[in-house]
PDB file of C-alpha atoms and ligand atoms in Angstrom:
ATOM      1  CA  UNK A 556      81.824 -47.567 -16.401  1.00  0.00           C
ATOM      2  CA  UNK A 557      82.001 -50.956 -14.407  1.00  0.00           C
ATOM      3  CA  UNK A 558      81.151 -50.251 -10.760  1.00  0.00           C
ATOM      4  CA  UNK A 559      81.796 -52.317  -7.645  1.00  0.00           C
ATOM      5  CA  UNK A 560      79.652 -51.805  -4.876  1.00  0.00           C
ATOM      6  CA  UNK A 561      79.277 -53.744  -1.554  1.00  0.00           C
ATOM      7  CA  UNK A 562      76.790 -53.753   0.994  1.00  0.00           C
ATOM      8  CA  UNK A 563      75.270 -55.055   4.281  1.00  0.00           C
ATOM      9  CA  UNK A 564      76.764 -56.513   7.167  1.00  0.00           C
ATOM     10  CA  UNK A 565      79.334 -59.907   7.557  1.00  0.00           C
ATOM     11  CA  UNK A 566      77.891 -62.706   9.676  1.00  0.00           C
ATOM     12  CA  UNK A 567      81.457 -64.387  11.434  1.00  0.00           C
ATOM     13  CA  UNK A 568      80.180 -67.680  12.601  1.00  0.00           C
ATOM     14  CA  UNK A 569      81.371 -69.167  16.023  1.00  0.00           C
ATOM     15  CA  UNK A 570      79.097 -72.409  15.563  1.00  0.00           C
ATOM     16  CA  UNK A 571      76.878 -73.485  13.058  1.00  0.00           C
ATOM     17  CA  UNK A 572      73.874 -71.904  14.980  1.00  0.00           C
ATOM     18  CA  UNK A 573      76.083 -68.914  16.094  1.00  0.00           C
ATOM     19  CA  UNK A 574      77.618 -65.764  14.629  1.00  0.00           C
ATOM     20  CA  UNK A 575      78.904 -61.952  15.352  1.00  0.00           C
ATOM     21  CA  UNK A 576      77.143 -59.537  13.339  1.00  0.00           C
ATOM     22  CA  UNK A 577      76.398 -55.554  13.299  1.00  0.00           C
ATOM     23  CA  UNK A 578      72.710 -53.379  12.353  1.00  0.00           C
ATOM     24  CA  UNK A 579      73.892 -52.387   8.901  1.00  0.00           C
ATOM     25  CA  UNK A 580      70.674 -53.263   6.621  1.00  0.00           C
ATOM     26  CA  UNK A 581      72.002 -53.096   3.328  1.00  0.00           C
ATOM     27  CA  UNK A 582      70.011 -50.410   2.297  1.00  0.00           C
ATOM     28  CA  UNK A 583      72.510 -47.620   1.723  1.00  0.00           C
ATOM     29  CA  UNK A 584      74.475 -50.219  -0.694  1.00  0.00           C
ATOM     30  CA  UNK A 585      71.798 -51.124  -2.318  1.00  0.00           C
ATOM     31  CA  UNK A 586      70.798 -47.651  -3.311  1.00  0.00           C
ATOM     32  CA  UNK A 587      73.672 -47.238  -4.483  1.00  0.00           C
ATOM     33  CA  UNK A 588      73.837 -50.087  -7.036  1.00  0.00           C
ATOM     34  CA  UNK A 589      70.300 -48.877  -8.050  1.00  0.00           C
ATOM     35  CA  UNK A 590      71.495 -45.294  -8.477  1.00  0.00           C
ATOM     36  CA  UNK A 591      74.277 -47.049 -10.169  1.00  0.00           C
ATOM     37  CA  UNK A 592      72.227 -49.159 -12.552  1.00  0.00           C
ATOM     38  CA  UNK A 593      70.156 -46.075 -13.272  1.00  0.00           C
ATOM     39  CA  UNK A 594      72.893 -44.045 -14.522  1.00  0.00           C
ATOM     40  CA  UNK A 595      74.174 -47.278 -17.392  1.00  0.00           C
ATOM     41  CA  UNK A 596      76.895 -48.330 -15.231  1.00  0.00           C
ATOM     42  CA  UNK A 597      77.797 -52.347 -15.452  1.00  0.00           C
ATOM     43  CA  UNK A 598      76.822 -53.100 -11.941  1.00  0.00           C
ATOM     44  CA  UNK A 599      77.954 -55.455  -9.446  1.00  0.00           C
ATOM     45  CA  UNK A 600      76.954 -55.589  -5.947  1.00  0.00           C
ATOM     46  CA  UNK A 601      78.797 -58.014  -3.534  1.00  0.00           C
ATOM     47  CA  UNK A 602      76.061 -58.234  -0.403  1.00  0.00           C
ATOM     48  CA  UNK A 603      76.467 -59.583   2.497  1.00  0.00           C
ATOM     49  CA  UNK A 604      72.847 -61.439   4.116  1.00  0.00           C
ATOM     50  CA  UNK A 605      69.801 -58.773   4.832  1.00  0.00           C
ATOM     51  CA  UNK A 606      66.058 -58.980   3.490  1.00  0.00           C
ATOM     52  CA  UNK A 607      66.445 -56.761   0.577  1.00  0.00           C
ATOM     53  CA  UNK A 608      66.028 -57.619  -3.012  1.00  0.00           C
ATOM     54  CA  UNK A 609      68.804 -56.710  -5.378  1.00  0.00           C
ATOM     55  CA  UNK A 610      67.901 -54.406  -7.536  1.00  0.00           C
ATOM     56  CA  UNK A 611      66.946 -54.960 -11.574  1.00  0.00           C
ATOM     57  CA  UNK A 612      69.439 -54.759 -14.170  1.00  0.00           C
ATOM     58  CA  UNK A 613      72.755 -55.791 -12.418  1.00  0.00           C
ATOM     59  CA  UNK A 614      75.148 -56.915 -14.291  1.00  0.00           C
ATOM     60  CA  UNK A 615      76.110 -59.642 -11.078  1.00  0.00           C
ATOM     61  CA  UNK A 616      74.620 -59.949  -7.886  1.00  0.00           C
ATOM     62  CA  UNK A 617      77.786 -61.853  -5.625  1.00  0.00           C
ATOM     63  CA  UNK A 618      75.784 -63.413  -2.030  1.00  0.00           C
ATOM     64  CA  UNK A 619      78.453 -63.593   0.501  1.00  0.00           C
ATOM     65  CA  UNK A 620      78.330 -64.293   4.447  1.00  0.00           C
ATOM     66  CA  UNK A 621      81.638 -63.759   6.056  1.00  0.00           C
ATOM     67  CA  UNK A 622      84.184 -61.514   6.010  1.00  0.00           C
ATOM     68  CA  UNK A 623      86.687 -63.473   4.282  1.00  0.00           C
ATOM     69  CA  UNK A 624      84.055 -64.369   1.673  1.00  0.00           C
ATOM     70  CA  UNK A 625      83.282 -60.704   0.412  1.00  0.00           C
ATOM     71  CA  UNK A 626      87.575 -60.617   0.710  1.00  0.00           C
ATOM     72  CA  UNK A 627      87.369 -62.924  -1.861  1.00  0.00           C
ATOM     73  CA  UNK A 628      85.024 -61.932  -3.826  1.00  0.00           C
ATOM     74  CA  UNK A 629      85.415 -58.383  -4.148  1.00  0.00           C
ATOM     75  CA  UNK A 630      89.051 -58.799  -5.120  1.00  0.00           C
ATOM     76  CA  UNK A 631      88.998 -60.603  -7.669  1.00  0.00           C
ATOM     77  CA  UNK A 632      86.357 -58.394  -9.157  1.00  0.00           C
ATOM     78  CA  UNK A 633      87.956 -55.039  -8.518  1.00  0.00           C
ATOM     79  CA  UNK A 634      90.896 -55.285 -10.934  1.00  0.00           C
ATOM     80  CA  UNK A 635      88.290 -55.233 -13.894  1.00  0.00           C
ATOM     81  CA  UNK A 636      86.166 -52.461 -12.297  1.00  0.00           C
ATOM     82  CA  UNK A 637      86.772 -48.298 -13.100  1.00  0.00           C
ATOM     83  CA  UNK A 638      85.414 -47.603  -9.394  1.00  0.00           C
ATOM     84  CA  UNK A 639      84.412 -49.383  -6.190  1.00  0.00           C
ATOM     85  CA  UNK A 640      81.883 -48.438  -3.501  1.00  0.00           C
ATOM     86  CA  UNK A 641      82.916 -49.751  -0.139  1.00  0.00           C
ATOM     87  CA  UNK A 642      79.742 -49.643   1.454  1.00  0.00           C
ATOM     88  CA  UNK A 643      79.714 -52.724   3.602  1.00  0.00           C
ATOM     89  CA  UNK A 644      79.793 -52.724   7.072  1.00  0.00           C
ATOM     90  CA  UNK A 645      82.421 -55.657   7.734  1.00  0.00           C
ATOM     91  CA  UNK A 646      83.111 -57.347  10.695  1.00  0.00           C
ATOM     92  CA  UNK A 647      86.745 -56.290  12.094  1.00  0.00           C
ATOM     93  CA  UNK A 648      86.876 -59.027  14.428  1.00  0.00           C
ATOM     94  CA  UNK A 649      86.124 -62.987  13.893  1.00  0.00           C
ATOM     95  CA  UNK A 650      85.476 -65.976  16.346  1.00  0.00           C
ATOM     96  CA  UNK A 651      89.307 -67.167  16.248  1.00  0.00           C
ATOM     97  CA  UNK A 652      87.796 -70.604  16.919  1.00  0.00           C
ATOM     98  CA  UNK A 653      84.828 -72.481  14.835  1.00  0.00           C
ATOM     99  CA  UNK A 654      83.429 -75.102  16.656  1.00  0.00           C
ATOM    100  CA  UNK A 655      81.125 -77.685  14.296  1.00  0.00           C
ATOM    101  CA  UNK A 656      79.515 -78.750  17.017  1.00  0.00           C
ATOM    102  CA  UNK A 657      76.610 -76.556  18.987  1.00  0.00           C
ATOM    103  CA  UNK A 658      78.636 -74.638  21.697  1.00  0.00           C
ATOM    104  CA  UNK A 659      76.716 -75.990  25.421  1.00  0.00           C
ATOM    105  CA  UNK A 660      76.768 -73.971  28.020  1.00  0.00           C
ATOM    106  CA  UNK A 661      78.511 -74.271  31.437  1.00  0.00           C
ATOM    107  CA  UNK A 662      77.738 -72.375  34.790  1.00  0.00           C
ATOM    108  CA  UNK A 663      79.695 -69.043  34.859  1.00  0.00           C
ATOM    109  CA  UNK A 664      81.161 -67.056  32.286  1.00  0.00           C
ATOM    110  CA  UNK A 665      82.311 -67.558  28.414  1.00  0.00           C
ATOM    111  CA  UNK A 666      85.501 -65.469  26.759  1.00  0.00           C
ATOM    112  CA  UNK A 667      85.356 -65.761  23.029  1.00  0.00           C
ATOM    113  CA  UNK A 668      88.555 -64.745  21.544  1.00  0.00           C
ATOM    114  CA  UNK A 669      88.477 -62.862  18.587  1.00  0.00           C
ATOM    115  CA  UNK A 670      91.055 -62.147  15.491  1.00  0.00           C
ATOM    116  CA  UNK A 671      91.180 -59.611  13.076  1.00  0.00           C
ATOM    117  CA  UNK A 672      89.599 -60.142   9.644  1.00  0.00           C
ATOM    118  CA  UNK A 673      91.229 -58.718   6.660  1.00  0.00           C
ATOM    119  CA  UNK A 674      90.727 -54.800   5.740  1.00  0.00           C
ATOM    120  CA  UNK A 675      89.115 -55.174   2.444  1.00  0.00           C
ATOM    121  CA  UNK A 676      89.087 -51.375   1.701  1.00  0.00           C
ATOM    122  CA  UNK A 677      92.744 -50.712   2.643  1.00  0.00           C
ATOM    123  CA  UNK A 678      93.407 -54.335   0.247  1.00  0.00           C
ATOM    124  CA  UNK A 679      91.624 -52.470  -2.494  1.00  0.00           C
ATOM    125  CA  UNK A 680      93.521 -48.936  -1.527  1.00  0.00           C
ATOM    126  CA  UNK A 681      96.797 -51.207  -2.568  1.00  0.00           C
ATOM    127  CA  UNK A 682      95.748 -52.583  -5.485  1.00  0.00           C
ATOM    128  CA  UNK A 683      94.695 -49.296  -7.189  1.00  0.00           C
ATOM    129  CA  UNK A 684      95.735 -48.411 -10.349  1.00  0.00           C
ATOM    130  CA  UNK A 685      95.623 -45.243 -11.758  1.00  0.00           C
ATOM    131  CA  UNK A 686      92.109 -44.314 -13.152  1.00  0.00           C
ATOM    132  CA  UNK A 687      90.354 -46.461 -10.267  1.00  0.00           C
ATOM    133  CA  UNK A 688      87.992 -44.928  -8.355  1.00  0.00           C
ATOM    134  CA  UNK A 689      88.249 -46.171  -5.009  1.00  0.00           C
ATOM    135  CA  UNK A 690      85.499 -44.717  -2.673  1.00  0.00           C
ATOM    136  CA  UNK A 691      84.578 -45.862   1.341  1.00  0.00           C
ATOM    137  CA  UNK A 692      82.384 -45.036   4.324  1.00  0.00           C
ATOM    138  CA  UNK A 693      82.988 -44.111   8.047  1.00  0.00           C
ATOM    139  CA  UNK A 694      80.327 -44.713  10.514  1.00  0.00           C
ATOM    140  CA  UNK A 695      81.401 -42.705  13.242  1.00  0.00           C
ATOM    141  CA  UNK A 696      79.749 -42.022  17.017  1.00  0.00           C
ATOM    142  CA  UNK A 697      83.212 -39.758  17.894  1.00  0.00           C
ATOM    143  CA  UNK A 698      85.077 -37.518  16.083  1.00  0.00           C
ATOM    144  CA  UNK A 699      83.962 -37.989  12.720  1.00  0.00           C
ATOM    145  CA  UNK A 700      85.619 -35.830  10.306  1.00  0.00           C
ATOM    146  CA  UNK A 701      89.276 -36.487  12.243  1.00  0.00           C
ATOM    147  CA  UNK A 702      88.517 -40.198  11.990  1.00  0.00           C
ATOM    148  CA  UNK A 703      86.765 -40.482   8.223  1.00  0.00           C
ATOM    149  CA  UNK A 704      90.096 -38.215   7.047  1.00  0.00           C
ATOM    150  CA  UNK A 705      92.264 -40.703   8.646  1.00  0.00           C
ATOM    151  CA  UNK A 706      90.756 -43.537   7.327  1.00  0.00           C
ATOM    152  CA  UNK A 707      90.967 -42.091   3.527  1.00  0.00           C
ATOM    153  CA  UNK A 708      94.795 -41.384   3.647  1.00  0.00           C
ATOM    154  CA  UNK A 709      95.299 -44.969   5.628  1.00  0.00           C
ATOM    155  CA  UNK A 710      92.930 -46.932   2.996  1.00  0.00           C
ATOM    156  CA  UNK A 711      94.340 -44.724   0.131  1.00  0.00           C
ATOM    157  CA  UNK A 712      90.883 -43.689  -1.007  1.00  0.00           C
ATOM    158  CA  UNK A 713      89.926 -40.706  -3.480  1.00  0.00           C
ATOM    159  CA  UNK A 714      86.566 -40.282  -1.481  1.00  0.00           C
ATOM    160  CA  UNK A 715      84.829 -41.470   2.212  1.00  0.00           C
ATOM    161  CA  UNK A 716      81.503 -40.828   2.997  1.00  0.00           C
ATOM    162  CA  UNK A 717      80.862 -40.088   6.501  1.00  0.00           C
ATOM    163  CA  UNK A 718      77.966 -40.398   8.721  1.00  0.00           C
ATOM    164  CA  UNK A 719      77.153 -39.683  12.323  1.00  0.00           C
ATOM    165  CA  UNK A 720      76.084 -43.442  13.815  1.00  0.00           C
ATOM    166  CA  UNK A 721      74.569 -41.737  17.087  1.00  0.00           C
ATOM    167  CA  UNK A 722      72.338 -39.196  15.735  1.00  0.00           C
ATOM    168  CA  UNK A 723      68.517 -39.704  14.398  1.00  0.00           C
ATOM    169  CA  UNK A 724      67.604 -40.330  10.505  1.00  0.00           C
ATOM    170  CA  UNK A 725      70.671 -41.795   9.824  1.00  0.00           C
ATOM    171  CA  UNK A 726      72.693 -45.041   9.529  1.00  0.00           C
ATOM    172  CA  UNK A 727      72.888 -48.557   9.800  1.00  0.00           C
ATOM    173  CA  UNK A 728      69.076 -49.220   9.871  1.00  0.00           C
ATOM    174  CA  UNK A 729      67.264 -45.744   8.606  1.00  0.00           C
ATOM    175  CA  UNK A 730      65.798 -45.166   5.621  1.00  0.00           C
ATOM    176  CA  UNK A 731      67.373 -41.343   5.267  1.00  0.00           C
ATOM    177  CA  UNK A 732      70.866 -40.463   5.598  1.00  0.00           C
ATOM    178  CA  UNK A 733      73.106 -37.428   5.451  1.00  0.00           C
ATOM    179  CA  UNK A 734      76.765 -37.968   4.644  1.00  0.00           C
ATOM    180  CA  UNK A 735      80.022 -36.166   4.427  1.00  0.00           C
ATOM    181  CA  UNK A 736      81.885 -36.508   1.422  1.00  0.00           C
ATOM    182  CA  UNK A 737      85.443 -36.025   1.807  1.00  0.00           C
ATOM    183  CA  UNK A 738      88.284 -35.968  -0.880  1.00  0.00           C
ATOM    184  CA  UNK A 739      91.775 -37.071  -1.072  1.00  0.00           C
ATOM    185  CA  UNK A 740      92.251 -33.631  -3.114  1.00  0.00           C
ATOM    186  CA  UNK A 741      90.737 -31.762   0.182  1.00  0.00           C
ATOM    187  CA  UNK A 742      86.491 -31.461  -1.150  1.00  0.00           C
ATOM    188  CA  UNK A 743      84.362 -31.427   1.967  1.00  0.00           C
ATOM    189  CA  UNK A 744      80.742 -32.011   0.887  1.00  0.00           C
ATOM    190  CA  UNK A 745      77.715 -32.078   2.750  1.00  0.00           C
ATOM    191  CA  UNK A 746      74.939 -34.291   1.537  1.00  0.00           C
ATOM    192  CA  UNK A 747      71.952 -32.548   3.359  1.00  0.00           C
ATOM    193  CA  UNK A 748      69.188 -35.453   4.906  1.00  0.00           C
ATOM    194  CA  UNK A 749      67.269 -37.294   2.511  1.00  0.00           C
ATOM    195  CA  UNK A 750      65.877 -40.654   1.508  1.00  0.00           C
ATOM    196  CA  UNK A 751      69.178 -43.286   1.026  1.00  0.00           C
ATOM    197  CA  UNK A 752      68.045 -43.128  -2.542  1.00  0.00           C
ATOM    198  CA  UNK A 753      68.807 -39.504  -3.043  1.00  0.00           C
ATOM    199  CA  UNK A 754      71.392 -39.683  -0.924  1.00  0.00           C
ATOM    200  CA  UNK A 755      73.393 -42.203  -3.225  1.00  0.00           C
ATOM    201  CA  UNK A 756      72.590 -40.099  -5.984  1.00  0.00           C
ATOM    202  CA  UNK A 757      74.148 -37.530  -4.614  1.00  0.00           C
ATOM    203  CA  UNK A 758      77.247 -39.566  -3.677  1.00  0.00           C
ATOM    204  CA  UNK A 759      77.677 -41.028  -7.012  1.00  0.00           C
ATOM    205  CA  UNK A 760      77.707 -38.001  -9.084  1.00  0.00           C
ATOM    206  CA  UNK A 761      80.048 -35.721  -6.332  1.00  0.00           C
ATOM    207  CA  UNK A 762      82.575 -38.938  -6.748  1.00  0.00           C
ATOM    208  CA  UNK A 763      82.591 -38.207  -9.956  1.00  0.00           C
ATOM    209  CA  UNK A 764      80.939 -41.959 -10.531  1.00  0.00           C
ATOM    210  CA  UNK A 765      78.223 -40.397 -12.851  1.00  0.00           C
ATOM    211  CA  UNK A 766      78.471 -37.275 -14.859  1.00  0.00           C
TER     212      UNK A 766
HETATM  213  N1  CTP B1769      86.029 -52.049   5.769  1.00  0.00           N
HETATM  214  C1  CTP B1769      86.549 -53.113   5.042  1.00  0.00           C
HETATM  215  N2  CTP B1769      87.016 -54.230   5.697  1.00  0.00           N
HETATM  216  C2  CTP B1769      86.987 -54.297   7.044  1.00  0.00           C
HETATM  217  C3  CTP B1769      86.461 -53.215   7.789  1.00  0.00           C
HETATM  218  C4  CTP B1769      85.989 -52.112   7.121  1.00  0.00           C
HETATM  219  O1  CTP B1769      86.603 -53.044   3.823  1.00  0.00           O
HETATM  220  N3  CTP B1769      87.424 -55.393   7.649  1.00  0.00           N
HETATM  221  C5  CTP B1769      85.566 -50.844   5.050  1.00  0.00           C
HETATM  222  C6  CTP B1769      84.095 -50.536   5.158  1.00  0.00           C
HETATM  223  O2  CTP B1769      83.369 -51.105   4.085  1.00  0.00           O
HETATM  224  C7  CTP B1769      84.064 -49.025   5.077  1.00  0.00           C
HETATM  225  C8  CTP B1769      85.386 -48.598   5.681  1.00  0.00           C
HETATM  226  O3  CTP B1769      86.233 -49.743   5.609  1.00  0.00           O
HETATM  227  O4  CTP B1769      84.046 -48.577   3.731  1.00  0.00           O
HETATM  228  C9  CTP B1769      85.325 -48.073   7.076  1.00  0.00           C
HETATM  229  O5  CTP B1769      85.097 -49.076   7.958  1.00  0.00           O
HETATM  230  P1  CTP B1769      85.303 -48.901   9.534  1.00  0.00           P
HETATM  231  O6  CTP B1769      85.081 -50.207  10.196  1.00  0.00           O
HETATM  232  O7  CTP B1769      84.487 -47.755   9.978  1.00  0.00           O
HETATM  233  O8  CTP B1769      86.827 -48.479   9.598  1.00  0.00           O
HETATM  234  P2  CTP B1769      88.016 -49.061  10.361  1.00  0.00           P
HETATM  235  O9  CTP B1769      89.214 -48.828   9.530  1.00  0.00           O
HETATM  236  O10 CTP B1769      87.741 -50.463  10.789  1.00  0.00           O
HETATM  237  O11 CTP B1769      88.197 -48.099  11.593  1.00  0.00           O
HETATM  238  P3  CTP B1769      87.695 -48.164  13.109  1.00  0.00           P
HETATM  239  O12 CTP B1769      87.512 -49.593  13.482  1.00  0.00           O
HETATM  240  O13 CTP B1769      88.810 -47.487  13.776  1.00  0.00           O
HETATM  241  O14 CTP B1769      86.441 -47.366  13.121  1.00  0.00           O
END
């Protein structure tokens, strides 16, 4: 199969020395295009910038910074793909204003106004055809099943993988993870704690990605 898979954060610039960014360090998506690689699939990862090497055997390796960047590219590589991993964590919100020159500072305080960048996942939820595989994450602090379930029917996803943010071993920056798998069909799978490797294992073949 040909498999999509994005990963690490979005950098939204507000000058050319500035940007908003999150913790995510890539690693989860890039487990997953390993895991991916490892099983034959035709691979390609769409990162956004961390420190980690992509791994071996890829079939394309797509380096993107913003937002809107990985919009682009991950659309016009999903129509030729059988399933997509939306592992990413991308910035909702962008600087509404660039400035090309280095922001100074004044006394008092700064607002930066923010707008919403695109929802890649949901874009990818309406350009599904049948036979795509079309599989996403929730980070969660609150409520995580009630919020991962909502975002599956929103994004019109056949899986979400959902992890607690607030709770030790897992997330953005660990190297271990335990995730919820939940299906459009009504699955609820737990993927116990283990290294992000074995984790995306396990998420790949649940999805049905691998057999
Ligand atoms: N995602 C995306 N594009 C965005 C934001 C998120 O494609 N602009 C994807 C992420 O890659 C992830 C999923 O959507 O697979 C969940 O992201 P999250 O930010 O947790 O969901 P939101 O719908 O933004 O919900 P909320 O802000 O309410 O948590």
């Amino acid at each position: 199969m040909k498999i999509l898979i994005t990963a690490g954060p979005t950098r939204e610039a507000l000058d050319p020395m500035r940007f908003i960014s999150n913790r995510s360090s890539g690693k989860m998506g890039y487990a997953l295009a390993e895991a991916a690689v490892a099983a034959g699939h035709e691979t390609v990862l769409v990162s956004g910038p961390c420190s980690l090497t992509p791994p071996e055997g890829l079939a394309k390796v797509v380096q993107v910074i913003s937002a809107a960047d990985m919009a682009e590219a991950v659309k016009a590589e999903f129509p030729s793909c059988d399933a997509a991993v939306m592992c990413a964590a991308v910035a909702d919100y962008r600087p509404k204003n660039y400035s090309s020159s280095k922001i100074k500072k004044n006394d008092g305080e700064m607002v930066i106004e923010l707008e919403r960048t695109e929802d890649i996942l949901a874009s990818l939820g309406s350009m599904k055809k049948p036979g795509q595989l079309l599989i996403g994450f929730a980070a969660e602090t609150d409520d995580m099943e009630e919020n991962a379930l909502g975002k599956l029917q929103r994004k019109n996803l056949d899986w979400i993988a959902a992890n607690r943010l607030d709770l030790p071993g897992q997330g953005a920056e660990s190297n271990t993870n335990t995730v919820v798998l939940y299906s459009v069909n009504g699955d609820r799978i737990v993927i116990p704690l283990a290294s992000k490797k074995q984790v995306a294992e396990a998420i790949l073949k649940n999805t049905g990605v691998n057999k």
